[in-house]
Structure formats: C-alpha cells, structure tokens
PDB file of C-alpha atoms in Angstrom:
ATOM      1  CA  UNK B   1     -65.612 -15.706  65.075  1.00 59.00           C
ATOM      2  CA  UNK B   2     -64.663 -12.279  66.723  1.00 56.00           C
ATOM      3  CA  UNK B   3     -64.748  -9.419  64.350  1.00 71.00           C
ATOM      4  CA  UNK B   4     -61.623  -7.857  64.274  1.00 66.00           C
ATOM      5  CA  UNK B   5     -62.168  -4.047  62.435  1.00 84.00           C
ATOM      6  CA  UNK B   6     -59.749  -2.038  62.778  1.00 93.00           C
ATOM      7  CA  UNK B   7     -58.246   0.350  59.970  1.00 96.00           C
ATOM      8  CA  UNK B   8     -54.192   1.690  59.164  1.00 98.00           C
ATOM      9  CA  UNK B   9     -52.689   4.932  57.562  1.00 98.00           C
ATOM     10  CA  UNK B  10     -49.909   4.988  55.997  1.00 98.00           C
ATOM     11  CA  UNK B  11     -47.619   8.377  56.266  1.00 98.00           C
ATOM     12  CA  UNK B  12     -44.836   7.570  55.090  1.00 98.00           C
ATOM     13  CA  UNK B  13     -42.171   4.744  54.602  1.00 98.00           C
ATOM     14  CA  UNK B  14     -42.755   2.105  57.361  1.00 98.00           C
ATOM     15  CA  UNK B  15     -44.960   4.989  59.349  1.00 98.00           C
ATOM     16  CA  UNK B  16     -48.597   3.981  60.323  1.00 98.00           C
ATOM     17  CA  UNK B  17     -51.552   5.086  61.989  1.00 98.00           C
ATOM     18  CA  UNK B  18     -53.207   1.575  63.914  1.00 98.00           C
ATOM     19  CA  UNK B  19     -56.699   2.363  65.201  1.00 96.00           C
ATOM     20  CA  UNK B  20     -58.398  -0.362  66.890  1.00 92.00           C
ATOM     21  CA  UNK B  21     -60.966  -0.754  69.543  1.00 88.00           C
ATOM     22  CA  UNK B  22     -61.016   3.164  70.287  1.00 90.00           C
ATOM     23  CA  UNK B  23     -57.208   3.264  70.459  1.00 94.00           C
ATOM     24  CA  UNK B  24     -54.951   5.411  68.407  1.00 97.00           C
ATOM     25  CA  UNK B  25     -51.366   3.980  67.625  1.00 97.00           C
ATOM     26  CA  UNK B  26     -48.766   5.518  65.581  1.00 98.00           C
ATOM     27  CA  UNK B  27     -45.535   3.552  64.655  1.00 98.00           C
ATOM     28  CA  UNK B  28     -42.841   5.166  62.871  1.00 98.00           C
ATOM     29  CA  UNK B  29     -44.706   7.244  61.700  1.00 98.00           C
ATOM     30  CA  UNK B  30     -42.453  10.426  62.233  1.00 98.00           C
ATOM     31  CA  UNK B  31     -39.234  10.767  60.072  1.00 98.00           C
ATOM     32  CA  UNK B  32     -38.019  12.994  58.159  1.00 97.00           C
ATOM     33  CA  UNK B  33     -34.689  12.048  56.111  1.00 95.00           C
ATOM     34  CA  UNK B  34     -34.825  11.434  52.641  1.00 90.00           C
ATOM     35  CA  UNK B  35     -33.207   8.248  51.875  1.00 93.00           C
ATOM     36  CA  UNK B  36     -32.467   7.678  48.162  1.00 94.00           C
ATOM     37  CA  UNK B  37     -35.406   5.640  46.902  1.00 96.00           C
ATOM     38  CA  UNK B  38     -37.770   5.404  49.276  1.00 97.00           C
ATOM     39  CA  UNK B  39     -40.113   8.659  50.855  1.00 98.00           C
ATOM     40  CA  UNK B  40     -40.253  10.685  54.632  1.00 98.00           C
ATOM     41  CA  UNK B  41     -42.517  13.063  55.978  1.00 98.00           C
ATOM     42  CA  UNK B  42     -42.439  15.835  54.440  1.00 98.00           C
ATOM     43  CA  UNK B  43     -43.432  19.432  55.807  1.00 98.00           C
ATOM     44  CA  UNK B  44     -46.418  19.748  53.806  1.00 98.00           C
ATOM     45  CA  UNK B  45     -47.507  15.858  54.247  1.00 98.00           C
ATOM     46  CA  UNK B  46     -46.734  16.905  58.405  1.00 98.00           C
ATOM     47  CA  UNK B  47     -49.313  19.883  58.019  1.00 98.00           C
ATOM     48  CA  UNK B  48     -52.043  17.454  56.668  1.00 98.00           C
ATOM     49  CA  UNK B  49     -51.308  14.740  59.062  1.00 98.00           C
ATOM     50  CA  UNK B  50     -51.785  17.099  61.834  1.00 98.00           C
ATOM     51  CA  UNK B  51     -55.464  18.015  60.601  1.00 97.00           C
ATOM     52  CA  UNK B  52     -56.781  14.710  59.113  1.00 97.00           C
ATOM     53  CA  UNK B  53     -55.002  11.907  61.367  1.00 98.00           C
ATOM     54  CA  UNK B  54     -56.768  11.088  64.235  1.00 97.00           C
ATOM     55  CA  UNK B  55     -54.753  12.156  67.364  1.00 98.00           C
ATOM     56  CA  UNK B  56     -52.143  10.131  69.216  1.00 98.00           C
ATOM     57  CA  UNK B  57     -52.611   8.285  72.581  1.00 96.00           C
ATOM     58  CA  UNK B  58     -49.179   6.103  71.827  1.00 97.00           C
ATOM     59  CA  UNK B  59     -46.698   7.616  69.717  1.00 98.00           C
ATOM     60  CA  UNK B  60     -44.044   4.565  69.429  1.00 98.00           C
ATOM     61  CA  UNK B  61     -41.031   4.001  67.395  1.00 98.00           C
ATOM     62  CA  UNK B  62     -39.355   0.279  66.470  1.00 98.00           C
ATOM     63  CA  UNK B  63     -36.115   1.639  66.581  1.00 98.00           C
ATOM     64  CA  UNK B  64     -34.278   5.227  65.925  1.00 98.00           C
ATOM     65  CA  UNK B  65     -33.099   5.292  62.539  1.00 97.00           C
ATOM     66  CA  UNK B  66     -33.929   8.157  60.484  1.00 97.00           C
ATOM     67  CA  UNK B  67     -36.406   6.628  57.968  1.00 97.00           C
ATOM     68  CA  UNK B  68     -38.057   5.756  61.298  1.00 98.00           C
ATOM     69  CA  UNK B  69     -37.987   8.693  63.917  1.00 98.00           C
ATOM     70  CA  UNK B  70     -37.300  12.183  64.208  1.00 98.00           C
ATOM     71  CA  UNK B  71     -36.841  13.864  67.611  1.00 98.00           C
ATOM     72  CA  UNK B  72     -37.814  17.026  66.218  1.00 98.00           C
ATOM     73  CA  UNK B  73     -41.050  15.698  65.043  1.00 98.00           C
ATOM     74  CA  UNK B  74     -41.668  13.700  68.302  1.00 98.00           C
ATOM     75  CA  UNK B  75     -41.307  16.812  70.321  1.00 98.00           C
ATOM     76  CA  UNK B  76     -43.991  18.816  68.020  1.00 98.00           C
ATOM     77  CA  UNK B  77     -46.259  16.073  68.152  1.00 98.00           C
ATOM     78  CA  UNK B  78     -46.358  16.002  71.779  1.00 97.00           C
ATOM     79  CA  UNK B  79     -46.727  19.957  71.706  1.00 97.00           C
ATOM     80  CA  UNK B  80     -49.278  19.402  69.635  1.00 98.00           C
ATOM     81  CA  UNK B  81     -50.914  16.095  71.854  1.00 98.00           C
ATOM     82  CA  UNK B  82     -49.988  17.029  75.065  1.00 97.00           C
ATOM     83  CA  UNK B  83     -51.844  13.853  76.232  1.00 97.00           C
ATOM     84  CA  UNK B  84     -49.723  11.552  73.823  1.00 97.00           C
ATOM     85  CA  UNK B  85     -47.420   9.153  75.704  1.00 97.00           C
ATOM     86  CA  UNK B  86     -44.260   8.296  73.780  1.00 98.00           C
ATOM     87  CA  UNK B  87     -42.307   4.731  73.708  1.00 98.00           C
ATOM     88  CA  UNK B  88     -38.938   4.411  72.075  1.00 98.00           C
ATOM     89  CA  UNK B  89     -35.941   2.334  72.930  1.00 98.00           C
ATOM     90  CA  UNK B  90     -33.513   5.138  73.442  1.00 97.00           C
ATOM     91  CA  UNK B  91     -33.896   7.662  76.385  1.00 98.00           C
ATOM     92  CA  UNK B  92     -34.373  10.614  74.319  1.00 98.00           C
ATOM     93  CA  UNK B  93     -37.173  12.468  76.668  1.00 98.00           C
ATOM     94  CA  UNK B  94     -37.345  12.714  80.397  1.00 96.00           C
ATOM     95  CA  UNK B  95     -40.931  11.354  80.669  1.00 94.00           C
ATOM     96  CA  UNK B  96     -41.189   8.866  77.751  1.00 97.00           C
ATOM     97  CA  UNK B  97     -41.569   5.325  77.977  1.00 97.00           C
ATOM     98  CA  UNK B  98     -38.020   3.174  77.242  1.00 98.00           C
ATOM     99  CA  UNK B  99     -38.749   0.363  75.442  1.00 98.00           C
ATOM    100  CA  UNK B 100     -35.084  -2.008  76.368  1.00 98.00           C
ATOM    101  CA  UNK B 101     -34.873  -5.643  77.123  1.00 97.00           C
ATOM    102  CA  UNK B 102     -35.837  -8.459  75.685  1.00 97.00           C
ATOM    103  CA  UNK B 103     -39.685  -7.782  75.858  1.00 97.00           C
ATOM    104  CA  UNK B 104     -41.537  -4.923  77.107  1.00 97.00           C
ATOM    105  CA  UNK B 105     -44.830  -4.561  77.839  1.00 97.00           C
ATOM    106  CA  UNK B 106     -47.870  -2.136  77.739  1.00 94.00           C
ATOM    107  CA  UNK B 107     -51.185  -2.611  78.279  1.00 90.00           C
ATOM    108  CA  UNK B 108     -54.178  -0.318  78.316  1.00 82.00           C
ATOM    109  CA  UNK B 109     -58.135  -1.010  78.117  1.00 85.00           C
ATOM    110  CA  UNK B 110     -58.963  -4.433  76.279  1.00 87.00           C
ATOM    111  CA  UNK B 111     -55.248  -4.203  74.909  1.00 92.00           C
ATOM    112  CA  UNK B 112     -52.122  -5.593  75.265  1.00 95.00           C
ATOM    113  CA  UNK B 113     -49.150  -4.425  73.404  1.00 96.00           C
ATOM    114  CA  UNK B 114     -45.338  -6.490  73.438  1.00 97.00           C
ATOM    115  CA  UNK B 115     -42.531  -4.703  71.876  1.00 98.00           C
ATOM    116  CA  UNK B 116     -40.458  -7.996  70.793  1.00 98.00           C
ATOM    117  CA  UNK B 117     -36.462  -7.514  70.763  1.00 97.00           C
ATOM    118  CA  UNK B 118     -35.807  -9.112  66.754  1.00 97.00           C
ATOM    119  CA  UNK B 119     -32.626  -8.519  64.969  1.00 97.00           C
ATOM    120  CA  UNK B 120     -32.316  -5.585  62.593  1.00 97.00           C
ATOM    121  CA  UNK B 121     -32.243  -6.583  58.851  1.00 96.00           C
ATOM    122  CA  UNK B 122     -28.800  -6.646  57.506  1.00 93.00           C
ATOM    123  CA  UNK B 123     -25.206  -7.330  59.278  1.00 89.00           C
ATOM    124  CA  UNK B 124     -24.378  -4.253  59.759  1.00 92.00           C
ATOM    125  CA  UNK B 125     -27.473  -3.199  62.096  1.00 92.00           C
ATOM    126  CA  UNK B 126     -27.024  -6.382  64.178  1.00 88.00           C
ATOM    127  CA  UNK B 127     -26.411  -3.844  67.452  1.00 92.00           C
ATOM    128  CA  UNK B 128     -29.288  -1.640  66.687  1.00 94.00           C
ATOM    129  CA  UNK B 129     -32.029  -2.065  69.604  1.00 97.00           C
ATOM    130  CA  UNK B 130     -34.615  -2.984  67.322  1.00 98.00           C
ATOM    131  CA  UNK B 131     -38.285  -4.087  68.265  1.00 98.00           C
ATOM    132  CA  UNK B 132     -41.181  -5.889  66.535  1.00 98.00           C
ATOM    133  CA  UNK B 133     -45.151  -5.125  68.042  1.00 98.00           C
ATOM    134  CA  UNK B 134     -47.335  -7.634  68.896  1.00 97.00           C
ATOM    135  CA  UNK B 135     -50.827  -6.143  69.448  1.00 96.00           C
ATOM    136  CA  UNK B 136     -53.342  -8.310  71.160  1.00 95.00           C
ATOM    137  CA  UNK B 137     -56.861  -7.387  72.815  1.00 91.00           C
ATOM    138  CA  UNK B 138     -57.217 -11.489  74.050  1.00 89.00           C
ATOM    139  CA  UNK B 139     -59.034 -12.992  70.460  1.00 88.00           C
ATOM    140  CA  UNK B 140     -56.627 -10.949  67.743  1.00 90.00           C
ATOM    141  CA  UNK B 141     -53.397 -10.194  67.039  1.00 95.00           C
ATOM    142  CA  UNK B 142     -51.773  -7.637  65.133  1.00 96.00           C
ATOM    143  CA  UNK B 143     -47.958  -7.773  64.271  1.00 98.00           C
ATOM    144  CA  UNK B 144     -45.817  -4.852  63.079  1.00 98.00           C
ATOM    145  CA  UNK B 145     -42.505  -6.253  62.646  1.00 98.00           C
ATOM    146  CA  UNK B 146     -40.328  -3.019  61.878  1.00 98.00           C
ATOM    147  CA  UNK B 147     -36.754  -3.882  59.616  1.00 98.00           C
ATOM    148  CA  UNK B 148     -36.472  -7.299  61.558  1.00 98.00           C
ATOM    149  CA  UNK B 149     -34.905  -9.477  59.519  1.00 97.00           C
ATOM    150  CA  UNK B 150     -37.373 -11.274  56.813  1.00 98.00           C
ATOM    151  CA  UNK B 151     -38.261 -14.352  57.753  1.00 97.00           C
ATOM    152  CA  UNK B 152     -36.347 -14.165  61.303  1.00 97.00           C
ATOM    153  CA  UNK B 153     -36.194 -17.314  63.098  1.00 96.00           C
ATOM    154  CA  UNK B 154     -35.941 -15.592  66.419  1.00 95.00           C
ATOM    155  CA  UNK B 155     -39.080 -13.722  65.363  1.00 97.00           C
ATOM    156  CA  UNK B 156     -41.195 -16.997  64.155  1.00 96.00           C
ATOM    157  CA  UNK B 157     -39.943 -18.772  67.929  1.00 96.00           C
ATOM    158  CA  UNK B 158     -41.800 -15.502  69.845  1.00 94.00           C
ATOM    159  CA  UNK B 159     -45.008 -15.964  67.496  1.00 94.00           C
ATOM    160  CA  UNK B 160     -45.043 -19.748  67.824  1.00 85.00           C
ATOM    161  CA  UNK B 161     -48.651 -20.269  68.829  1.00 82.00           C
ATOM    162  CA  UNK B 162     -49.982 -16.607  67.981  1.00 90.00           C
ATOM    163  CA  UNK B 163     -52.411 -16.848  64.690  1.00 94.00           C
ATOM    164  CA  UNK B 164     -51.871 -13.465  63.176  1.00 96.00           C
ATOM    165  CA  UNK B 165     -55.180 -11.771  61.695  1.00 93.00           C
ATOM    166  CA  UNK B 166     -53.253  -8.599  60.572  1.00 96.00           C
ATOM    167  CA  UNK B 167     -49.294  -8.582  59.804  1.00 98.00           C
ATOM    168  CA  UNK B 168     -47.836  -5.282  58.836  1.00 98.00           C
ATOM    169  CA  UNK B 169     -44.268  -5.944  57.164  1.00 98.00           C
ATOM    170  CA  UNK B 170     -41.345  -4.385  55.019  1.00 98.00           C
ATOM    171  CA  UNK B 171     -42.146  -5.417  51.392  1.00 98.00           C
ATOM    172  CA  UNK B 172     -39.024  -7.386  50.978  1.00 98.00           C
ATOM    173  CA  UNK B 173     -41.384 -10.272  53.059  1.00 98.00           C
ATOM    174  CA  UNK B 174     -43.151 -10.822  49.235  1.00 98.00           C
ATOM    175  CA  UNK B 175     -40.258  -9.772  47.067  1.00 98.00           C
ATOM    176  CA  UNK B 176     -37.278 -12.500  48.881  1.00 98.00           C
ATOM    177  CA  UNK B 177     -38.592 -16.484  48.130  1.00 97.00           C
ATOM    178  CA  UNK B 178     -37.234 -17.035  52.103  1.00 97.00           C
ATOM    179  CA  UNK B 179     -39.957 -14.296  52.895  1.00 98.00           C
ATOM    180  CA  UNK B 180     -43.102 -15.479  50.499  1.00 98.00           C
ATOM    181  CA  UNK B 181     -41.993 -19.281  51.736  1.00 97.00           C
ATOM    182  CA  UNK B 182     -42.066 -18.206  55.292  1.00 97.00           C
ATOM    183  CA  UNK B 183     -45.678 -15.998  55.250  1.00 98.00           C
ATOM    184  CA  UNK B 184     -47.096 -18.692  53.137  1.00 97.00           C
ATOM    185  CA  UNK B 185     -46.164 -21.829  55.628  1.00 96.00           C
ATOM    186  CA  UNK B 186     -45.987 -20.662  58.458  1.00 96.00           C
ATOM    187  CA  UNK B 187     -47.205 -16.757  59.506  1.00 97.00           C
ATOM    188  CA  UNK B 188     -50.005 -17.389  57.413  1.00 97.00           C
ATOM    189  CA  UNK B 189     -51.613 -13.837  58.512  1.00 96.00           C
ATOM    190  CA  UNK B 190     -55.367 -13.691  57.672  1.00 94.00           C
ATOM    191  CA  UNK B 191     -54.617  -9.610  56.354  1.00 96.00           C
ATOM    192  CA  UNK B 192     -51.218  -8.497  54.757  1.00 98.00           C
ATOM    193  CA  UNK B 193     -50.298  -4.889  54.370  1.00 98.00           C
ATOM    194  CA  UNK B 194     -46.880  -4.229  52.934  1.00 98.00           C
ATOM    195  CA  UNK B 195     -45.033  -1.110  53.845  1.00 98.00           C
ATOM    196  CA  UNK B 196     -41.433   0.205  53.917  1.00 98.00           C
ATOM    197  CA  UNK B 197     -42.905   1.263  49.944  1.00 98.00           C
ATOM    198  CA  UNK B 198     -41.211   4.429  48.164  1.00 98.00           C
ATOM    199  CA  UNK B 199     -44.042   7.157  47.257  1.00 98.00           C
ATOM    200  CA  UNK B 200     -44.263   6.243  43.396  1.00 97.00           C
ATOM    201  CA  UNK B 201     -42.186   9.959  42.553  1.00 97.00           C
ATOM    202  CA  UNK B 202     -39.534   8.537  44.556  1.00 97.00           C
ATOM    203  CA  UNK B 203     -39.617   4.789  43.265  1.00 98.00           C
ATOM    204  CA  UNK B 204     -36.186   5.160  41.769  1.00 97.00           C
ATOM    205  CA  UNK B 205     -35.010   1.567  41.923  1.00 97.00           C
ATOM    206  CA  UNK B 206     -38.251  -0.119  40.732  1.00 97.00           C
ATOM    207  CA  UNK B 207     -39.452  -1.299  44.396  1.00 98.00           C
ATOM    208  CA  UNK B 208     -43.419  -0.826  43.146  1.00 98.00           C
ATOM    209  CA  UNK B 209     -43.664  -2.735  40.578  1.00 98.00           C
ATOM    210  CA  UNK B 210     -41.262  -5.667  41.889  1.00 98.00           C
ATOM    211  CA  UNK B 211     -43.799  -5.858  45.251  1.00 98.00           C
ATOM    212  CA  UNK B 212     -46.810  -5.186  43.318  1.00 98.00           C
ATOM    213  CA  UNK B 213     -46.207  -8.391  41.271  1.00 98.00           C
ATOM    214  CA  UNK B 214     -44.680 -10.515  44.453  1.00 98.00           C
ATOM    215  CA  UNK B 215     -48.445  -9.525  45.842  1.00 98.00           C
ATOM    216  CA  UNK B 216     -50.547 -11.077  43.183  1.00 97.00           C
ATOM    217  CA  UNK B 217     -48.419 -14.286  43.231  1.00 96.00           C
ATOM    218  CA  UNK B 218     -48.310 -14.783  46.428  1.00 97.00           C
ATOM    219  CA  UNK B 219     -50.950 -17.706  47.881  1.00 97.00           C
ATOM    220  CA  UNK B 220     -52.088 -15.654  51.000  1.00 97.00           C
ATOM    221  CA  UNK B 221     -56.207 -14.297  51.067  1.00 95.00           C
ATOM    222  CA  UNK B 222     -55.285 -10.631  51.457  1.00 96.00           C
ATOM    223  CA  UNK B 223     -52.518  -8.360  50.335  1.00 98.00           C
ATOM    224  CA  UNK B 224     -52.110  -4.763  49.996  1.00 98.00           C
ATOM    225  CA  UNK B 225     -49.821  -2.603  49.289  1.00 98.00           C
ATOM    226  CA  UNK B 226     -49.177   0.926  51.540  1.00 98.00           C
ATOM    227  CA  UNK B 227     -48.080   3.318  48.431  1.00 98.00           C
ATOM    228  CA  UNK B 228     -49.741   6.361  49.210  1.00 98.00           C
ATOM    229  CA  UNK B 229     -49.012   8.954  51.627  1.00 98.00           C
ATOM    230  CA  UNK B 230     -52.301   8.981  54.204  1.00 98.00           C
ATOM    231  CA  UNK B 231     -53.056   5.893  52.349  1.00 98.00           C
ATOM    232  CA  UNK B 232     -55.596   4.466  54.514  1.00 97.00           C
ATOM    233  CA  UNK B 233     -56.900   0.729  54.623  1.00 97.00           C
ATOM    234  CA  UNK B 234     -59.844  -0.803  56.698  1.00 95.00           C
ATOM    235  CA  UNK B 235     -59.727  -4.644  57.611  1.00 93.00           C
ATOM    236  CA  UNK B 236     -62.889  -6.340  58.801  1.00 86.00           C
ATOM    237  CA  UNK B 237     -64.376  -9.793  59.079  1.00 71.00           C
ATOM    238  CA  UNK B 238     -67.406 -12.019  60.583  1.00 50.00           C
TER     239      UNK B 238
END
C-alpha cells in the first residue's frame, strides 16, 4: 500500500495548513470576523502563524465569507510570501488565480488539485460560489469539503469512485444522523479530521462536547477533532 504522510494545522475555524509531498497548502485559513460561537484569527494567533507555519506556495479559499477569508489578510500574506500564488473564486487581485465553473483545476509536481463547485450549506447561501478540494498525487486522495452541504448528493456523484484516505469536514458531518449515515456507508474516509470547531473560550453553544461525543460513536477507524488554534495532526500509514 502507498504511504500516504502528510500532516494539517489548524488556525482557526475551518482554516488549515495541508502539507504533503513537499507542498504547502493553506485553505481558509485567513479570516478574521468573529462570529458568535465559533473563533477567527486573531492578531496575536496571525503573529505566531507567521513565525511557526510553514510558508505558503497556495494560499486558497472555498469561498469568501468572512469566517473563511479576509482580503486584508490575503494581501499581508502575500507581502509577507511574495512567492505565494493565491486561488479564490472571486476576482479580488489582479494576478490571483479565479477559481469559477463547475471544476477547476491545478496541478503542480506529483499533485493534482480539483476545486469541486458543491452547494453551500443552508438555503440561504444556495448562490454563494462555493468549492470543495479534491487533492490527489495519482494513489491518495485528500478531500476538504468547505460548508458544502452535509451529506451533499451532488458532492457524493463527483467522488463516486474516489476512496478517500483523508476527509477534512465541518463537524456537523458527525453531529447530523444524514452526515454519520453518509461517512459511515458510503465516504468511508480511512482519516477524519473535523473542523469548522469553536476555540473552547468561544464554545458558547456547546459545539465541543456535542462533536466530541458524535466522534467516539461514530464506526469510522480514525477521528479527530481540530480544537486548538495551530493544532497540528500527522496522518501516516503502511
């Protein structure tokens, strides 16, 4: 079996830092509104991720709500990683890559990566260009679904045939039944890491405890849950 190793950072919310096979990916991983409940990126949590994170060669955002992305922080980053190309799907910078269509795709050394249109979570987003990740270097796949809808059937009809060794997905996948039905028939993903998590100073409405529970019921071989801010987790198998 290919060994997949690859490791994730949480910063905050639905933000992480993917590295994997010598490639730096961070999605969503620069907000900074405060939503009630849940956490952002805060200025002294942005100081330490600019020292301990390794830097950026894809800074890309699933879509431009502000839990998600920031243009301010976007525009320091790539002051700060000049070399840092940028993907989001709304023309915010002259030289950034527009993520729009259906599908779009990247690819760079041993990797491929397919921004998936899905539909938003909730009725009211149903407009919002919105896009799931599908990582793949050829063995592996990694998926990073953003706020699509849990257990979207348009998503599950682009994954039919993918086996996912790493899914990255808004806790609400373990917390709904449709969600823990749907990732224990049919996504089945080898490694689970549950985000869209308040900090636990901000856990207002009882979101930690609800998903922390939903994880150790939950008939999958590996769950965790992204709490932390710089949280990091390492997945690896033979």
């Amino acid at each position: 079996n290919a060994m997949l190793v690859c490791s994730v950072i949480l910063t905050a919310n639905a933000g992480v830092v993917l590295e994997w096979k010598g490639h730096v990916i961070w999605v969503d991983a620069l907000h900074t509104e405060e939503i009630p409940g849940f956490s952002t990126v805060s200025p002294t949590l942005w100081k330490r991720m600019q020292t301990v994170l390794p830097p950026p060669e894809l800074l890309c955002f699933t879509h431009c709500h502000p839990d998600h992305y920031s243009f301010r922080l976007a525009s320091e980053a790539r002051m700060i990683w000049p070399a840092a190309k940028l993907a989001l799907p709304r023309q915010d910078f002259g030289d950034q890559l527009l993520i729009a269509g259906e599908e779009t795709r990247f690819s760079g050394e041993g990797m491929a990566l397919r921004f998936l249109r899905l539909p938003h979570d909730g009725p009211d987003y149903q407009d919002v260009p919105h896009y799931g990740l599908l990582f793949s270097d050829g063995i592996s796949h990694i998926l990073i679904a953003g706020d699509c809808e849990t257990a979207s059937p348009s998503l599950l009809k682009r994954l039919n045939g993918f086996s996912i060794d790493l899914a990255i997905l808004n806790f609400p996948w373990i917390t709904l039944r449709k969600g823990r039905r749907c990732l224990e028939d049919v996504l089945r993903p080898r490694h689970l890491l549950l985000c869209h998590l308040p900090f636990p100073e901000n856990d207002a409405n009882g979101y930690l405890d609800a998903a922390f529970r939903a994880a150790e019921t939950i008939n999958l071989p590996d769950v965790r849950l992204l709490t932390r801010p710089l949280q990091r987790e390492e997945i690896y198998y033979f």
